[in-house]
């Protein structure tokens, strides 16, 4: 083994870690935590309904701000691009 020389650039060292087994264990724990009655389609529909409710009934100033944020890609555009009235 050679001595470390700080004047020479360090050579890259190949380093890899296979996290496949850990990822499968993590997914198993997630599925165990949500339980057998979890319905992902219902969860997505409920999330969409919550967004519709959140952005409903906006006054003119709130609507203007929503439109600016949606145009900038910060918030998702809903329906025809307008927040639900």
PDB file of C-alpha atoms in Angstrom:
ATOM      1  CA  UNK A   1       0.000   0.000   0.000  1.00  0.00           C
ATOM      2  CA  UNK A   2       1.391   3.381  -0.959  1.00  0.00           C
ATOM      3  CA  UNK A   3       1.525   6.372   1.326  1.00  0.00           C
ATOM      4  CA  UNK A   4      -1.141   9.047   0.994  1.00  0.00           C
ATOM      5  CA  UNK A   5       0.067  11.969  -1.096  1.00  0.00           C
ATOM      6  CA  UNK A   6      -2.233  15.036  -0.778  1.00  0.00           C
ATOM      7  CA  UNK A   7      -0.632  16.616  -3.862  1.00  0.00           C
ATOM      8  CA  UNK A   8      -1.996  13.859  -6.107  1.00  0.00           C
ATOM      9  CA  UNK A   9      -5.691  13.776  -7.088  1.00  0.00           C
ATOM     10  CA  UNK A  10      -7.599  10.944  -5.479  1.00  0.00           C
ATOM     11  CA  UNK A  11      -8.611   8.135  -7.802  1.00  0.00           C
ATOM     12  CA  UNK A  12     -12.282   7.182  -7.860  1.00  0.00           C
ATOM     13  CA  UNK A  13     -13.160   4.032  -5.980  1.00  0.00           C
ATOM     14  CA  UNK A  14     -16.043   1.872  -7.099  1.00  0.00           C
ATOM     15  CA  UNK A  15     -18.621   1.595  -4.356  1.00  0.00           C
ATOM     16  CA  UNK A  16     -22.027  -0.006  -4.657  1.00  0.00           C
ATOM     17  CA  UNK A  17     -24.636  -1.234  -2.239  1.00  0.00           C
ATOM     18  CA  UNK A  18     -27.525  -3.461  -3.233  1.00  0.00           C
ATOM     19  CA  UNK A  19     -30.588  -2.317  -1.273  1.00  0.00           C
ATOM     20  CA  UNK A  20     -33.001  -4.720  -2.973  1.00  0.00           C
ATOM     21  CA  UNK A  21     -33.544  -6.896   0.102  1.00  0.00           C
ATOM     22  CA  UNK A  22     -33.988  -3.861   2.339  1.00  0.00           C
ATOM     23  CA  UNK A  23     -36.481  -2.301  -0.095  1.00  0.00           C
ATOM     24  CA  UNK A  24     -38.550  -5.493  -0.171  1.00  0.00           C
ATOM     25  CA  UNK A  25     -38.580  -5.568   3.633  1.00  0.00           C
ATOM     26  CA  UNK A  26     -39.608  -1.888   3.737  1.00  0.00           C
ATOM     27  CA  UNK A  27     -42.471  -2.544   1.317  1.00  0.00           C
ATOM     28  CA  UNK A  28     -43.613  -5.530   3.364  1.00  0.00           C
ATOM     29  CA  UNK A  29     -43.681  -3.358   6.497  1.00  0.00           C
ATOM     30  CA  UNK A  30     -45.669  -0.641   4.689  1.00  0.00           C
ATOM     31  CA  UNK A  31     -48.245  -3.134   3.450  1.00  0.00           C
ATOM     32  CA  UNK A  32     -48.491  -4.632   6.929  1.00  0.00           C
ATOM     33  CA  UNK A  33     -49.016  -1.159   8.412  1.00  0.00           C
ATOM     34  CA  UNK A  34     -51.803  -0.141   5.999  1.00  0.00           C
ATOM     35  CA  UNK A  35     -53.619  -3.426   6.580  1.00  0.00           C
ATOM     36  CA  UNK A  36     -55.724  -5.656   4.357  1.00  0.00           C
ATOM     37  CA  UNK A  37     -58.630  -3.199   4.045  1.00  0.00           C
ATOM     38  CA  UNK A  38     -56.580  -0.409   2.429  1.00  0.00           C
ATOM     39  CA  UNK A  39     -58.049   0.589  -0.930  1.00  0.00           C
ATOM     40  CA  UNK A  40     -55.531   2.619  -2.980  1.00  0.00           C
ATOM     41  CA  UNK A  41     -58.152   3.706  -5.543  1.00  0.00           C
ATOM     42  CA  UNK A  42     -60.406   5.043  -2.777  1.00  0.00           C
ATOM     43  CA  UNK A  43     -57.418   6.760  -1.170  1.00  0.00           C
ATOM     44  CA  UNK A  44     -56.644   8.583  -4.442  1.00  0.00           C
ATOM     45  CA  UNK A  45     -60.304   9.563  -4.913  1.00  0.00           C
ATOM     46  CA  UNK A  46     -60.443  10.857  -1.334  1.00  0.00           C
ATOM     47  CA  UNK A  47     -57.256  12.862  -1.930  1.00  0.00           C
ATOM     48  CA  UNK A  48     -58.746  14.410  -5.086  1.00  0.00           C
ATOM     49  CA  UNK A  49     -61.936  15.266  -3.166  1.00  0.00           C
ATOM     50  CA  UNK A  50     -59.853  16.893  -0.427  1.00  0.00           C
ATOM     51  CA  UNK A  51     -58.020  19.048  -3.011  1.00  0.00           C
ATOM     52  CA  UNK A  52     -61.342  20.064  -4.574  1.00  0.00           C
ATOM     53  CA  UNK A  53     -62.648  21.073  -1.154  1.00  0.00           C
ATOM     54  CA  UNK A  54     -59.424  22.881  -0.271  1.00  0.00           C
ATOM     55  CA  UNK A  55     -59.549  25.039  -3.381  1.00  0.00           C
ATOM     56  CA  UNK A  56     -63.327  25.611  -3.416  1.00  0.00           C
ATOM     57  CA  UNK A  57     -65.048  28.867  -2.583  1.00  0.00           C
ATOM     58  CA  UNK A  58     -62.028  31.083  -3.222  1.00  0.00           C
ATOM     59  CA  UNK A  59     -62.588  34.827  -3.323  1.00  0.00           C
ATOM     60  CA  UNK A  60     -61.209  36.852  -6.249  1.00  0.00           C
ATOM     61  CA  UNK A  61     -57.804  37.521  -4.640  1.00  0.00           C
ATOM     62  CA  UNK A  62     -57.375  33.894  -3.569  1.00  0.00           C
ATOM     63  CA  UNK A  63     -58.370  32.752  -7.069  1.00  0.00           C
ATOM     64  CA  UNK A  64     -55.794  35.106  -8.609  1.00  0.00           C
ATOM     65  CA  UNK A  65     -53.061  33.724  -6.352  1.00  0.00           C
ATOM     66  CA  UNK A  66     -54.167  30.150  -7.080  1.00  0.00           C
ATOM     67  CA  UNK A  67     -54.051  30.845 -10.835  1.00  0.00           C
ATOM     68  CA  UNK A  68     -50.535  32.295 -10.547  1.00  0.00           C
ATOM     69  CA  UNK A  69     -49.294  29.329  -8.519  1.00  0.00           C
ATOM     70  CA  UNK A  70     -50.933  26.832 -10.876  1.00  0.00           C
ATOM     71  CA  UNK A  71     -49.424  28.588 -13.915  1.00  0.00           C
ATOM     72  CA  UNK A  72     -46.000  28.411 -12.240  1.00  0.00           C
ATOM     73  CA  UNK A  73     -46.467  24.679 -11.643  1.00  0.00           C
ATOM     74  CA  UNK A  74     -46.493  25.021  -7.855  1.00  0.00           C
ATOM     75  CA  UNK A  75     -50.102  23.847  -7.543  1.00  0.00           C
ATOM     76  CA  UNK A  76     -51.921  21.412  -9.805  1.00  0.00           C
ATOM     77  CA  UNK A  77     -54.456  22.846 -12.216  1.00  0.00           C
ATOM     78  CA  UNK A  78     -57.900  21.501 -11.449  1.00  0.00           C
ATOM     79  CA  UNK A  79     -60.452  20.777 -14.165  1.00  0.00           C
ATOM     80  CA  UNK A  80     -60.489  23.661 -16.633  1.00  0.00           C
ATOM     81  CA  UNK A  81     -57.518  25.313 -14.943  1.00  0.00           C
ATOM     82  CA  UNK A  82     -59.676  27.215 -12.456  1.00  0.00           C
ATOM     83  CA  UNK A  83     -60.081  26.367  -8.795  1.00  0.00           C
ATOM     84  CA  UNK A  84     -63.509  24.961  -8.010  1.00  0.00           C
ATOM     85  CA  UNK A  85     -65.992  27.737  -7.244  1.00  0.00           C
TER      86      UNK A  85
END
